[in-house]
Tab-separated table of C-alpha atoms in Angstrom:
chain	number	residue	atom	x	y	z
A	398	UNK	CA	0.024	0.017	-0.007
A	399	UNK	CA	1.462	3.305	-0.973
A	400	UNK	CA	2.154	5.763	1.968
A	401	UNK	CA	3.643	8.890	3.010
A	402	UNK	CA	4.879	9.625	6.571
A	403	UNK	CA	5.824	12.732	7.970
A	404	UNK	CA	7.511	13.593	11.041
A	405	UNK	CA	7.480	14.920	13.560
A	406	UNK	CA	3.648	15.547	13.971
A	407	UNK	CA	4.280	18.949	15.563
A	408	UNK	CA	6.935	21.426	16.224
A	409	UNK	CA	7.433	24.462	18.658
A	410	UNK	CA	10.440	26.322	17.957
A	411	UNK	CA	11.684	29.824	18.841
A	412	UNK	CA	12.260	32.715	16.294
A	413	UNK	CA	15.825	32.102	14.775
A	414	UNK	CA	16.091	28.526	15.247
A	415	UNK	CA	16.351	25.723	12.380
A	416	UNK	CA	14.119	23.070	12.267
A	417	UNK	CA	14.397	20.048	9.875
A	418	UNK	CA	11.188	18.440	8.483
A	419	UNK	CA	11.029	14.744	7.657
A	420	UNK	CA	9.033	12.997	4.868
A	421	UNK	CA	9.433	8.883	4.029
A	422	UNK	CA	7.551	7.414	1.434
A	423	UNK	CA	6.622	4.103	-0.418
A	424	UNK	CA	4.954	4.706	-3.443
A	425	UNK	CA	4.764	2.874	-6.943
A	426	UNK	CA	5.502	4.616	-9.944
A	427	UNK	CA	7.282	7.567	-8.370
A	428	UNK	CA	7.899	10.457	-10.494
A	429	UNK	CA	8.101	13.521	-7.997
A	430	UNK	CA	8.010	14.693	-4.367
A	431	UNK	CA	6.252	18.009	-3.450
A	432	UNK	CA	6.371	20.048	-0.304
A	433	UNK	CA	3.554	22.501	0.441
A	434	UNK	CA	3.097	25.093	3.088
A	435	UNK	CA	-0.660	25.443	4.355
A	436	UNK	CA	-1.830	28.440	6.605
A	437	UNK	CA	-5.417	27.929	7.411
A	438	UNK	CA	-6.209	28.055	3.705
A	439	UNK	CA	-5.104	26.208	0.527
A	440	UNK	CA	-1.713	24.653	0.567
A	441	UNK	CA	0.693	26.761	-1.436
A	442	UNK	CA	3.587	25.158	-3.603
A	443	UNK	CA	7.163	25.458	-2.124
A	444	UNK	CA	9.173	22.611	-3.925
A	445	UNK	CA	9.360	19.722	-6.491
A	446	UNK	CA	12.064	17.313	-6.120
A	447	UNK	CA	12.498	14.730	-8.931
A	448	UNK	CA	16.280	13.646	-8.679
A	449	UNK	CA	18.234	12.366	-5.809
A	450	UNK	CA	21.016	14.583	-3.980
A	451	UNK	CA	20.178	17.928	-5.780
A	452	UNK	CA	19.333	20.637	-3.390
A	453	UNK	CA	16.493	22.781	-4.136
A	454	UNK	CA	16.651	26.334	-2.314
A	455	UNK	CA	14.554	29.400	-1.733
A	456	UNK	CA	15.376	31.924	0.654
A	457	UNK	CA	15.599	30.162	4.125
A	458	UNK	CA	13.980	27.369	2.810
A	459	UNK	CA	15.580	24.158	1.439
A	460	UNK	CA	14.702	20.699	0.383
A	461	UNK	CA	16.685	17.551	-0.724
A	462	UNK	CA	15.475	13.949	-1.950
A	463	UNK	CA	17.078	10.567	-1.456
A	464	UNK	CA	15.375	8.139	-3.697
A	465	UNK	CA	17.590	5.132	-2.430
A	466	UNK	CA	16.267	5.740	1.026
A	467	UNK	CA	12.765	6.839	0.165
A	468	UNK	CA	12.681	10.116	1.938
A	469	UNK	CA	13.230	13.918	1.853
A	470	UNK	CA	13.854	16.866	4.101
A	471	UNK	CA	12.704	20.139	4.442
A	472	UNK	CA	15.007	22.581	6.184
A	473	UNK	CA	14.006	26.267	7.489
A	474	UNK	CA	16.668	28.098	8.892
A	475	UNK	CA	16.336	31.268	10.910
A	476	UNK	CA	12.972	30.695	11.460
A	477	UNK	CA	10.216	33.548	11.645
A	478	UNK	CA	6.903	33.959	12.989
A	479	UNK	CA	5.505	33.934	9.814
A	480	UNK	CA	6.863	30.220	8.900
A	481	UNK	CA	4.298	29.132	11.533
A	482	UNK	CA	2.228	26.586	9.438
A	483	UNK	CA	1.248	23.300	8.442
A	484	UNK	CA	3.996	21.717	6.017
A	485	UNK	CA	2.619	19.024	3.791
A	486	UNK	CA	4.623	16.325	1.568
A	487	UNK	CA	3.192	14.839	-1.350
A	488	UNK	CA	4.543	11.883	-3.348
A	489	UNK	CA	3.461	10.262	-6.613
A	490	UNK	CA	2.940	10.260	-10.355
A	491	UNK	CA	-0.467	10.181	-11.788
A	492	UNK	CA	-1.747	11.018	-8.540
A	493	UNK	CA	-0.310	12.350	-5.058
A	494	UNK	CA	-0.166	10.893	-1.602
A	495	UNK	CA	-0.143	13.285	1.114
A	496	UNK	CA	1.212	12.829	4.301
A	497	UNK	CA	-0.511	14.253	7.415
A	498	UNK	CA	1.845	17.049	7.761
A	499	UNK	CA	3.845	18.409	10.168
A	500	UNK	CA	2.589	21.528	12.177
A	501	UNK	CA	5.067	24.052	12.916
A	502	UNK	CA	4.786	26.948	15.254
A	503	UNK	CA	7.382	29.569	15.797
A	504	UNK	CA	7.383	31.738	18.908
A	505	UNK	CA	8.389	35.103	18.953
B	404	UNK	CA	-5.310	33.380	-14.819
B	405	UNK	CA	-7.786	33.147	-11.747
B	406	UNK	CA	-6.611	29.857	-10.403
B	407	UNK	CA	-8.551	27.002	-9.372
B	408	UNK	CA	-12.201	28.062	-8.366
B	409	UNK	CA	-14.177	26.322	-5.658
B	410	UNK	CA	-17.781	26.980	-4.643
B	411	UNK	CA	-19.086	27.333	-2.139
B	412	UNK	CA	-16.558	28.428	0.432
B	413	UNK	CA	-18.560	27.639	3.312
B	414	UNK	CA	-21.675	25.200	3.526
B	415	UNK	CA	-23.712	24.383	6.491
B	416	UNK	CA	-26.664	21.799	6.029
B	417	UNK	CA	-28.212	19.027	8.023
B	418	UNK	CA	-27.947	15.624	8.057
B	419	UNK	CA	-29.652	13.933	5.142
B	420	UNK	CA	-29.434	16.772	2.841
B	421	UNK	CA	-27.944	16.867	-0.496
B	422	UNK	CA	-24.697	18.629	-0.959
B	423	UNK	CA	-22.849	19.741	-4.174
B	424	UNK	CA	-19.549	21.275	-4.112
B	425	UNK	CA	-18.404	22.716	-7.636
B	426	UNK	CA	-14.835	23.285	-9.299
B	427	UNK	CA	-13.415	25.269	-12.128
B	428	UNK	CA	-9.845	24.127	-12.866
B	429	UNK	CA	-7.308	26.064	-14.378
B	430	UNK	CA	-7.517	26.517	-18.190
B	431	UNK	CA	-5.547	24.036	-20.032
B	432	UNK	CA	-5.100	21.710	-17.180
B	433	UNK	CA	-5.907	18.281	-18.066
B	434	UNK	CA	-5.933	16.775	-14.307
B	435	UNK	CA	-8.273	17.518	-11.690
B	436	UNK	CA	-8.389	16.157	-8.346
B	437	UNK	CA	-11.010	16.198	-5.357
B	438	UNK	CA	-9.409	16.255	-1.855
B	439	UNK	CA	-10.892	15.944	1.577
B	440	UNK	CA	-8.969	17.454	4.461
B	441	UNK	CA	-9.623	16.757	7.988
B	442	UNK	CA	-7.459	16.840	11.460
B	443	UNK	CA	-7.820	12.951	12.000
B	444	UNK	CA	-6.654	12.171	8.672
B	445	UNK	CA	-4.942	14.974	6.713
B	446	UNK	CA	-5.509	15.386	2.942
B	447	UNK	CA	-7.093	12.358	1.238
B	448	UNK	CA	-7.654	11.968	-2.323
B	449	UNK	CA	-11.029	11.100	-3.292
B	450	UNK	CA	-11.064	10.856	-7.011
B	451	UNK	CA	-9.082	12.258	-9.697
B	452	UNK	CA	-9.784	13.137	-13.698
B	453	UNK	CA	-7.778	13.004	-16.876
B	454	UNK	CA	-8.970	14.786	-19.758
B	455	UNK	CA	-12.651	14.836	-18.077
B	456	UNK	CA	-12.573	11.086	-17.583
B	457	UNK	CA	-12.390	9.602	-14.031
B	458	UNK	CA	-9.356	7.495	-13.520
B	459	UNK	CA	-9.101	6.382	-9.978
B	460	UNK	CA	-12.412	6.859	-7.527
B	461	UNK	CA	-10.883	4.258	-4.842
B	462	UNK	CA	-10.836	7.041	-2.406
B	463	UNK	CA	-14.572	7.761	-2.734
B	464	UNK	CA	-15.529	6.613	0.855
B	465	UNK	CA	-18.978	5.095	-0.219
B	466	UNK	CA	-21.801	5.238	-2.382
B	467	UNK	CA	-23.198	8.572	-1.048
B	468	UNK	CA	-20.484	10.391	-2.764
B	469	UNK	CA	-20.340	10.896	-6.621
B	470	UNK	CA	-18.317	13.133	-8.914
B	471	UNK	CA	-18.585	14.436	-12.335
B	472	UNK	CA	-16.442	16.321	-14.892
B	473	UNK	CA	-19.031	16.869	-17.675
B	474	UNK	CA	-16.321	19.286	-19.507
B	475	UNK	CA	-12.793	20.502	-19.145
B	476	UNK	CA	-13.808	23.498	-17.060
B	477	UNK	CA	-16.165	22.173	-14.674
B	478	UNK	CA	-16.347	19.383	-12.106
B	479	UNK	CA	-18.880	19.074	-9.208
B	480	UNK	CA	-18.505	16.695	-6.015
B	481	UNK	CA	-21.855	15.566	-4.467
B	482	UNK	CA	-22.924	13.909	-1.028
B	483	UNK	CA	-26.287	12.837	-1.050
B	484	UNK	CA	-27.492	11.877	1.716
B	485	UNK	CA	-24.928	14.075	3.858
B	486	UNK	CA	-23.686	12.870	7.305
B	487	UNK	CA	-22.064	14.604	10.078
B	488	UNK	CA	-18.718	12.696	9.529
B	489	UNK	CA	-18.754	14.188	6.187
B	490	UNK	CA	-17.675	17.450	7.616
B	491	UNK	CA	-14.166	18.640	6.206
B	492	UNK	CA	-12.684	20.780	3.863
B	493	UNK	CA	-12.992	19.601	0.504
B	494	UNK	CA	-10.120	21.041	-1.861
B	495	UNK	CA	-10.258	20.522	-5.510
B	496	UNK	CA	-6.880	20.786	-7.455
B	497	UNK	CA	-5.821	20.949	-11.002
B	498	UNK	CA	-2.648	20.182	-13.173
B	499	UNK	CA	-1.010	20.399	-16.597
B	500	UNK	CA	0.280	17.310	-17.819
B	501	UNK	CA	1.893	14.035	-16.204
B	502	UNK	CA	5.077	15.189	-15.354
B	503	UNK	CA	5.048	18.753	-14.682
B	504	UNK	CA	4.133	17.873	-10.801
B	505	UNK	CA	2.670	21.075	-9.219
B	506	UNK	CA	-0.528	20.946	-8.188
B	507	UNK	CA	-2.717	24.108	-8.147
B	508	UNK	CA	-5.252	24.092	-5.276
B	509	UNK	CA	-8.255	25.803	-4.930
B	510	UNK	CA	-9.361	27.752	-1.764
B	511	UNK	CA	-11.679	24.916	-0.413
B	512	UNK	CA	-14.879	24.536	0.524
B	513	UNK	CA	-15.429	23.901	4.288
B	514	UNK	CA	-18.715	21.744	4.916
B	515	UNK	CA	-20.516	21.034	8.193
B	516	UNK	CA	-22.975	18.695	8.478
B	517	UNK	CA	-25.257	19.018	11.336
């Protein structure tokens, strides 16, 4: 059965901290892994990863994929209160299986 | 482009009533997905279409749920009869092509069944 598991389920940090969010998967017909940020509304796209070892970076956020070990990480450095959200990982090809997300709270 | 458009944004109904949720995908997108999000189960795929044809509806909870896509610019998700456990946020998402990856989400329809 295809599945996507994210950890931790929730995380509380202080502004300025660095966090690492994890996503492991077992999905047939893998084509890509996507990261989304959700703040009380629709998920917004962060990254798409298709190849192992190539880091994607956007400002303080970065992500990398390991297709051999079947996982991805999302790093956020120098966290800000605006980073507080649920971070979702989706894996698949024709369709996407979502993990249940990691809820991140950044305290001032 | 206006993005994926869903309606209604909020719906409150009583158990047993019929509920119809609507979605207009981004023009030119050939894949359309319906998801349901709850605190307990996260985002669950209900059904998806390719070129208006349902491809996989294995996520549809039961016969009370049905979805249609009569043309490339419109889809509906219907629940009849509705039950309190159907209360959730229902998202529609669309995508262009098989390998481009990114799903574009609508703002969601929050359904409350009393």
